[in-house]
Coordinates of C-alpha atoms and ligand atoms in Angstrom, one line a residue:
M13 CA -138.5 -220.5 -39.1
S14 CA -139.2 -218.9 -35.8
R15 CA -141.7 -220.2 -33.2
T16 CA -144.5 -217.9 -32.1
V17 CA -145.4 -217.8 -28.5
K18 CA -148.8 -216.3 -27.6
L19 CA -148.4 -214.2 -24.5
A20 CA -151.3 -212.7 -22.5
A21 CA -150.2 -209.6 -20.7
I22 CA -152.3 -208.4 -17.8
P23 CA -150.7 -205.1 -16.6
G24 CA -153.4 -204.6 -13.9
D25 CA -153.5 -201.8 -11.4
G26 CA -151.2 -199.3 -9.7
I27 CA -147.5 -199.9 -10.6
G28 CA -148.6 -203.0 -12.6
P29 CA -148.6 -201.3 -16.0
E30 CA -145.4 -199.5 -15.3
V31 CA -143.4 -202.6 -14.5
V32 CA -145.0 -204.8 -17.2
A33 CA -144.0 -202.2 -19.8
E34 CA -140.4 -202.7 -18.8
A35 CA -140.7 -206.5 -18.5
L36 CA -142.0 -206.7 -22.1
K37 CA -139.2 -204.4 -23.3
V38 CA -136.6 -206.8 -21.8
L39 CA -138.5 -209.8 -23.0
R40 CA -138.3 -208.5 -26.6
A41 CA -134.6 -207.6 -26.2
A42 CA -133.9 -211.1 -25.0
T43 CA -135.7 -212.8 -27.9
D44 CA -134.9 -210.2 -30.7
G45 CA -133.7 -211.9 -33.8
G46 CA -133.9 -215.3 -32.1
E47 CA -135.8 -218.5 -32.8
V48 CA -139.0 -217.2 -31.0
D49 CA -141.5 -214.4 -31.6
F50 CA -143.8 -213.2 -28.8
D51 CA -147.3 -212.3 -30.0
V52 CA -148.5 -210.2 -27.0
T53 CA -152.2 -209.6 -26.4
E54 CA -153.0 -207.1 -23.6
F55 CA -155.9 -207.6 -21.3
S56 CA -157.1 -204.5 -19.5
L57 CA -158.4 -206.0 -16.3
G58 CA -158.4 -204.8 -12.8
A59 CA -159.8 -202.1 -10.6
A60 CA -160.3 -199.4 -13.2
R61 CA -162.2 -201.8 -15.5
F62 CA -164.3 -203.1 -12.6
K63 CA -165.3 -199.5 -11.6
A64 CA -166.2 -198.6 -15.2
T65 CA -168.1 -201.8 -16.1
G66 CA -168.7 -203.9 -13.1
D67 CA -166.7 -206.8 -14.7
I68 CA -163.7 -208.4 -13.1
L69 CA -162.9 -211.6 -15.1
T70 CA -165.7 -212.7 -17.3
D71 CA -166.0 -216.2 -18.8
S72 CA -165.0 -214.9 -22.1
D73 CA -161.9 -213.1 -20.7
L74 CA -160.9 -216.4 -19.1
A75 CA -161.5 -218.4 -22.3
A76 CA -159.5 -215.9 -24.3
I77 CA -156.6 -215.9 -21.8
S78 CA -156.6 -219.7 -21.7
T79 CA -155.7 -219.9 -25.4
H80 CA -152.3 -218.3 -24.7
D81 CA -149.0 -220.1 -24.1
A82 CA -148.2 -218.1 -21.0
I83 CA -149.4 -215.0 -19.0
L84 CA -147.4 -212.1 -17.7
L85 CA -149.2 -210.2 -14.9
G86 CA -148.2 -206.9 -13.2
A87 CA -150.2 -206.5 -10.1
V88 CA -153.9 -206.2 -9.3
G89 CA -155.9 -204.5 -6.5
G90 CA -156.6 -200.9 -5.8
D91 CA -156.2 -198.8 -2.8
P92 CA -157.5 -200.9 0.2
R93 CA -159.1 -197.7 1.6
D94 CA -161.4 -197.5 -1.5
P95 CA -164.8 -198.6 -0.3
E96 CA -165.8 -200.0 -3.7
L97 CA -162.8 -202.4 -3.6
R98 CA -163.2 -203.7 0.0
G99 CA -162.8 -207.4 0.7
G100 CA -160.1 -207.9 -2.0
I101 CA -162.8 -208.1 -4.7
I102 CA -160.3 -207.6 -7.5
E103 CA -157.6 -209.8 -5.9
R104 CA -160.0 -212.7 -5.4
G105 CA -162.1 -212.1 -8.5
L106 CA -159.1 -211.8 -10.8
L107 CA -155.8 -213.0 -9.4
L108 CA -157.1 -215.9 -7.4
K109 CA -159.7 -216.8 -10.0
L110 CA -156.9 -217.1 -12.6
R111 CA -154.7 -219.2 -10.3
F112 CA -157.6 -221.5 -9.4
A113 CA -159.2 -221.8 -12.9
L114 CA -155.8 -222.4 -14.6
D115 CA -154.9 -224.9 -11.8
H116 CA -151.7 -223.0 -10.8
Y117 CA -151.0 -225.4 -8.0
V118 CA -147.3 -224.6 -7.8
N119 CA -146.5 -221.0 -6.8
L120 CA -142.8 -220.9 -7.4
R121 CA -140.9 -218.1 -5.6
P122 CA -137.1 -218.2 -5.9
T123 CA -135.0 -216.1 -3.5
K124 CA -131.4 -215.3 -4.2
V125 CA -129.2 -212.5 -2.8
Y126 CA -127.5 -211.1 -5.9
P127 CA -123.9 -209.9 -5.5
G128 CA -123.9 -206.2 -4.5
V129 CA -127.5 -206.0 -3.4
P130 CA -128.1 -204.2 -0.2
S131 CA -129.4 -206.8 2.3
P132 CA -130.1 -206.5 6.0
L133 CA -128.5 -210.0 6.4
S134 CA -125.0 -210.4 7.8
D135 CA -124.1 -213.2 5.4
P136 CA -126.2 -212.6 2.3
G137 CA -123.8 -214.4 -0.1
A138 CA -125.1 -217.9 0.7
V139 CA -128.8 -217.2 0.2
D140 CA -130.3 -219.2 -2.6
F141 CA -133.6 -221.0 -1.9
V142 CA -137.0 -221.6 -3.6
V143 CA -140.3 -221.4 -1.9
V144 CA -142.8 -223.9 -3.4
R145 CA -146.1 -222.4 -2.2
E146 CA -149.3 -224.4 -2.8
G147 CA -151.5 -222.2 -5.0
T148 CA -155.0 -223.6 -5.2
E149 CA -156.0 -224.6 -1.7
G150 CA -155.6 -223.6 2.0
P151 CA -157.5 -220.7 3.5
Y152 CA -157.6 -219.1 0.0
V153 CA -160.5 -221.2 -1.3
G154 CA -163.2 -218.9 0.1
N155 CA -164.7 -221.6 2.3
G156 CA -166.2 -219.8 5.3
G157 CA -168.8 -217.5 6.5
S158 CA -170.0 -215.4 9.4
L159 CA -172.8 -215.9 11.8
R160 CA -174.6 -213.1 13.6
T161 CA -172.7 -210.7 11.4
G162 CA -172.3 -207.2 12.8
T163 CA -173.4 -208.1 16.3
P164 CA -171.1 -208.4 19.3
H165 CA -171.7 -212.2 19.0
E166 CA -170.4 -212.5 15.5
I167 CA -168.5 -215.7 14.6
A168 CA -166.4 -215.5 11.5
N169 CA -164.9 -218.7 10.0
E170 CA -162.3 -219.1 7.3
V171 CA -161.8 -222.8 6.5
S172 CA -158.4 -224.0 5.2
V173 CA -159.0 -226.7 2.7
N174 CA -156.2 -229.2 2.2
T175 CA -156.8 -232.3 0.0
A176 CA -154.6 -235.3 -0.2
Y177 CA -154.5 -234.9 -4.0
G178 CA -153.6 -231.2 -3.8
V179 CA -150.9 -231.6 -1.1
E180 CA -149.3 -234.6 -2.7
R181 CA -148.9 -233.0 -6.2
V182 CA -147.2 -229.9 -4.8
V183 CA -145.0 -231.9 -2.4
R184 CA -143.9 -234.1 -5.3
Y185 CA -143.1 -231.1 -7.4
A186 CA -141.0 -229.7 -4.5
F187 CA -139.1 -233.0 -4.1
E188 CA -138.4 -233.2 -7.9
L189 CA -137.0 -229.6 -7.7
A190 CA -134.9 -230.4 -4.6
A191 CA -133.5 -233.5 -6.3
K192 CA -132.2 -231.4 -9.2
R193 CA -130.7 -228.6 -7.1
P194 CA -127.1 -229.0 -5.7
A195 CA -128.1 -228.9 -2.1
H196 CA -130.7 -231.7 -2.3
K197 CA -132.7 -230.4 0.7
L198 CA -136.4 -229.9 1.3
T199 CA -137.9 -228.2 4.3
L200 CA -141.6 -228.5 5.1
V201 CA -142.9 -225.4 6.8
H202 CA -146.2 -225.6 8.6
K203 CA -147.7 -225.2 12.0
T204 CA -148.2 -228.9 12.9
N205 CA -148.3 -228.1 16.6
V206 CA -151.5 -226.2 16.3
L207 CA -153.1 -226.9 12.9
V208 CA -153.2 -230.6 13.7
F209 CA -155.4 -231.9 10.9
S210 CA -153.9 -230.1 7.9
G211 CA -150.4 -230.3 9.5
S212 CA -150.7 -234.0 9.9
L213 CA -151.7 -234.4 6.2
W214 CA -148.8 -232.3 5.0
Q215 CA -146.3 -234.1 7.3
R216 CA -147.6 -237.6 6.3
T217 CA -147.5 -236.6 2.7
V218 CA -143.9 -235.4 2.9
D219 CA -142.9 -238.6 4.7
A220 CA -144.5 -240.8 2.1
V221 CA -143.1 -238.9 -0.9
A222 CA -139.7 -238.7 0.6
V223 CA -139.3 -242.5 0.1
D224 CA -139.2 -241.9 -3.6
Y225 CA -136.4 -239.3 -3.3
P226 CA -133.6 -240.9 -1.2
T227 CA -131.1 -238.3 -2.2
V228 CA -133.1 -235.4 -0.7
A229 CA -132.5 -234.5 2.9
V230 CA -135.8 -233.6 4.6
D231 CA -136.4 -231.2 7.4
Y232 CA -139.3 -229.6 9.1
Q233 CA -139.9 -226.2 10.7
H234 CA -142.8 -224.5 12.3
V235 CA -143.7 -221.4 10.4
D236 CA -143.0 -219.0 13.3
A237 CA -139.5 -220.5 13.8
A238 CA -138.9 -220.4 10.0
T239 CA -139.3 -216.6 10.1
I240 CA -136.4 -216.5 12.6
H241 CA -134.2 -218.7 10.5
L242 CA -135.0 -216.8 7.3
V243 CA -133.5 -213.8 8.9
A244 CA -130.8 -215.3 11.1
N245 CA -129.6 -218.2 9.0
P246 CA -131.2 -218.3 5.6
S247 CA -128.5 -220.4 4.0
R248 CA -130.0 -223.5 5.8
F249 CA -132.9 -223.4 3.2
D250 CA -132.9 -224.9 -0.2
V251 CA -136.4 -225.8 -1.2
I252 CA -139.2 -224.9 1.2
V253 CA -142.6 -226.5 0.6
T254 CA -145.6 -224.9 2.3
D255 CA -149.2 -224.1 2.2
N256 CA -150.8 -221.1 0.4
L257 CA -151.0 -218.7 3.3
F258 CA -147.7 -219.5 4.9
G259 CA -146.1 -219.3 1.5
D260 CA -147.6 -215.8 0.9
I261 CA -146.2 -214.5 4.1
L262 CA -142.8 -216.1 3.9
T263 CA -142.2 -214.9 0.4
D264 CA -142.7 -211.2 1.3
L265 CA -140.2 -211.8 4.1
A266 CA -137.9 -213.6 1.6
G267 CA -138.1 -210.5 -0.7
A268 CA -137.3 -208.2 2.2
I269 CA -134.1 -210.1 3.2
S270 CA -132.9 -210.3 -0.4
G271 CA -132.8 -206.7 -1.5
G272 CA -136.4 -205.7 -1.3
I273 CA -139.8 -206.7 -2.7
G274 CA -138.9 -204.9 -6.0
L275 CA -136.6 -207.8 -6.8
A276 CA -138.9 -210.8 -6.0
A277 CA -140.2 -212.8 -9.0
S278 CA -142.7 -215.6 -9.1
G279 CA -144.4 -218.1 -11.4
N280 CA -147.8 -219.6 -10.9
I281 CA -147.2 -222.9 -12.6
N282 CA -149.5 -225.6 -14.0
P283 CA -146.8 -228.3 -14.3
D284 CA -149.1 -230.6 -16.3
G285 CA -149.2 -228.0 -19.1
A286 CA -153.0 -228.3 -19.3
F287 CA -153.3 -224.5 -18.8
P288 CA -151.0 -221.5 -19.4
S289 CA -148.7 -220.7 -16.5
M290 CA -148.6 -217.1 -15.2
F291 CA -145.6 -215.1 -14.2
E292 CA -145.7 -212.0 -11.9
P293 CA -143.7 -210.1 -9.4
V294 CA -144.4 -211.0 -5.8
H295 CA -145.3 -207.4 -4.9
G296 CA -148.7 -205.8 -5.3
S297 CA -150.0 -202.7 -7.0
A298 CA -148.3 -200.3 -4.5
P299 CA -150.8 -197.5 -4.6
D300 CA -148.4 -195.4 -2.5
I301 CA -145.9 -195.0 -5.4
A302 CA -148.2 -195.7 -8.4
G303 CA -147.9 -193.4 -11.4
Q304 CA -144.6 -191.8 -10.2
Q305 CA -142.1 -194.0 -12.0
K306 CA -140.7 -195.0 -8.6
A307 CA -141.4 -198.7 -8.8
D308 CA -138.5 -201.1 -9.3
P309 CA -139.4 -203.2 -12.4
T310 CA -136.7 -205.8 -11.6
A311 CA -139.2 -208.3 -10.1
A312 CA -141.3 -208.2 -13.2
I313 CA -138.3 -208.5 -15.4
L314 CA -137.0 -211.5 -13.4
S315 CA -140.5 -213.0 -13.8
T316 CA -139.9 -212.9 -17.5
A317 CA -136.8 -215.0 -16.9
L318 CA -138.9 -217.6 -15.1
L319 CA -141.4 -217.4 -18.0
L320 CA -138.7 -218.0 -20.6
D321 CA -137.3 -220.8 -18.6
H322 CA -140.7 -222.4 -18.3
L323 CA -141.1 -222.2 -22.1
G324 CA -137.8 -223.9 -22.5
L325 CA -136.1 -220.8 -23.9
L326 CA -133.1 -221.3 -21.6
E327 CA -130.6 -219.1 -23.4
A328 CA -132.9 -216.1 -23.4
A329 CA -133.8 -216.7 -19.7
A330 CA -130.1 -216.8 -18.8
R331 CA -129.4 -213.5 -20.7
V332 CA -132.2 -211.8 -18.7
T333 CA -130.8 -213.1 -15.4
E334 CA -127.3 -212.2 -16.3
A335 CA -128.3 -208.6 -17.3
V336 CA -130.3 -208.2 -14.1
E337 CA -127.3 -209.5 -12.0
A338 CA -125.0 -207.0 -13.8
D339 CA -127.5 -204.1 -13.3
I340 CA -127.9 -205.0 -9.6
A341 CA -124.1 -205.2 -9.1
A342 CA -123.8 -201.7 -10.6
R343 CA -126.4 -200.2 -8.3
T344 CA -125.7 -198.0 -5.4
T345 CA -128.3 -196.5 -3.1
T346 CA -127.8 -193.1 -4.8
V347 CA -128.1 -194.4 -8.3
D348 CA -131.1 -196.6 -7.4
G349 CA -133.0 -193.7 -5.8
A350 CA -132.3 -191.6 -8.9
R351 CA -133.4 -194.0 -11.6
S352 CA -137.0 -194.1 -12.8
T353 CA -138.8 -197.3 -13.6
T354 CA -138.2 -196.8 -17.3
E355 CA -134.6 -196.0 -16.8
I356 CA -134.0 -199.3 -15.0
G357 CA -135.9 -201.2 -17.7
D358 CA -133.9 -199.4 -20.4
A359 CA -130.6 -200.2 -18.7
I360 CA -131.5 -203.9 -18.3
A361 CA -132.8 -204.2 -21.9
R362 CA -129.5 -202.6 -23.2
R363 CA -127.5 -205.1 -21.2
V364 CA -129.6 -208.0 -22.5
S365 CA -129.0 -206.8 -26.1
S366 CA -125.2 -206.5 -25.5
I367 CA -124.8 -210.0 -24.0
L368 CA -123.6 -212.3 -26.8
T369 CA -125.5 -215.5 -27.2
P370 CA -123.3 -218.6 -27.9
S371 CA -124.8 -218.6 -31.4
S372 CA -124.1 -214.9 -32.1
A373 CA -120.6 -215.2 -30.7
R374 CA -119.6 -217.9 -33.2
Ligands
NAD423 N1 -149.9 -210.3 -7.1 C1 -150.7 -209.2 -6.9 O1 -151.3 -208.7 -7.8 C2 -150.6 -208.6 -5.5 C3 -149.7 -208.9 -4.6 C4 -149.7 -208.3 -3.4 C5 -150.6 -207.3 -3.1 N2 -151.6 -207.0 -4.0 C6 -152.5 -205.9 -3.8 O2 -151.8 -204.7 -4.0 C7 -152.4 -203.6 -3.2 C8 -151.3 -203.0 -2.3 O3 -150.9 -204.0 -1.4 P1 -149.8 -203.8 -0.3 O4 -149.5 -202.4 -0.1 O5 -150.1 -204.7 0.8 O6 -148.4 -204.5 -1.0 P2 -147.5 -204.0 -2.1 O7 -146.6 -205.1 -2.4 O8 -148.2 -203.4 -3.2 O9 -146.6 -202.8 -1.4 C9 -145.9 -203.0 -0.2 C10 -144.8 -202.0 -0.1 O10 -143.8 -202.3 -1.0 C11 -143.5 -201.2 -2.0 N3 -143.3 -201.8 -3.3 C12 -144.0 -202.8 -3.9 N4 -143.6 -203.1 -5.1 C13 -142.5 -202.3 -5.3 C14 -141.6 -202.1 -6.4 N5 -141.7 -202.8 -7.5 N6 -140.6 -201.2 -6.2 C15 -140.5 -200.4 -5.1 N7 -141.4 -200.6 -4.1 C16 -142.3 -201.5 -4.1 C17 -144.8 -200.4 -1.9 O11 -144.5 -199.0 -2.3 C18 -145.2 -200.5 -0.5 O12 -144.5 -199.6 0.4 C19 -153.5 -204.3 -2.4 O13 -154.7 -204.1 -3.1 C20 -153.1 -205.8 -2.5 O14 -154.2 -206.7 -2.3 C21 -151.6 -207.6 -5.3
IPM424 C1 -153.1 -210.2 -3.7 C2 -153.1 -211.5 -2.9 C3 -154.3 -212.3 -3.2 C4 -151.8 -212.4 -3.3 C5 -151.8 -213.6 -2.4 O1 -152.1 -213.6 -1.2 O2 -151.4 -214.7 -3.0 C6 -150.5 -211.7 -3.1 O3 -150.3 -211.3 -1.8 C7 -149.4 -212.5 -3.6 O4 -148.5 -212.8 -2.9 O5 -149.4 -212.9 -4.8
MG425 MG1 -148.3 -211.8 -1.1

């Protein structure tokens, strides 16, 4: 008897629906005829719904989403020039609200340079690291305000909140991950020379947790220097643990060095399993290319590999990754430019279907 997985799909805005359609296609190909059925419920949330109804994420939306085993999200947020959407109202009210409400304290963002991928790096072969970005604290919590707003004497504050509890749980997750990976290395990235209070908490926490992981080599880099090393010598990284904002910035850079943001996948994980985890491409809604079938759906497709992996469906996850690797290896600049979002999704889904599973090969 097959197991049913309840999946909430939130296609969102811009290119979100285009890439989610391809990700779902590949997910179905990877699990077709297998031991698991995906029961997908689509939630139409995002800028269009907000403009039509004034709702972003209601309590009942959240309650309904929470009943699922996992979430696949495309991208949210409209055109930043749209006055109705100023201040990241959708991003904060939908994406961050989900991450906070579902306690996604690990934002997992792996970076690998796949063979054949065009990368600006001189030695791309050795790049294989994971950014463990804290997902529920830092300057993202909305703790701040402005005084004398709109006057020449305005003072705007955005407070970065870092709790011992929040930092320790994400640091411990990062050490666990580093202990399982071949390189056994963890780098804390922060800005301890300027952000002395939060930096001290992060550094002390890493030092304390390191005692429990004697096989993991620990390193530290200031975030500005980390951007140099990510470009100049990225093979020095294995697991990077960092706060919410630094992790956001570093992972767009990581996407750019590893073949483009269209390949960068992520998981917003609740490791305790109390809430469904959410998988999404690192990129946004890309209003500049939305509706034109120009988006690369690979990041969304690789996010389904992370989703399958998280659900313990390791064989299906491996088939998706293998199919993506084969597709990327076959790409050339000309072919890539010529293929539509759907064509890339179709090609990867076909490859997934043609990869024999150990059970079907018997
Ligand atoms: N997780 C999310 O939902 C998420 C993430 C980032 C940004 N956003 C939101 O998306 C909107 C646009 O943000 P932005 O322009 O800063 O970032 P973006 O990631 O949407 O786009 C940056 C650049 O990358 C390109 N790009 C992005 N995804 C691509 C893909 N799959 N294939 C090919 N090219 C791709 C875009 O065309 C653009 O040139 C904003 O409202 C922002 O807040 C949402
Ligand atoms: C849209 C925005 C709130 C979001 C973030 O900053 O986390 C995005 O940039 C990301 O990387 O997922
Ligand atoms: Mg980002």
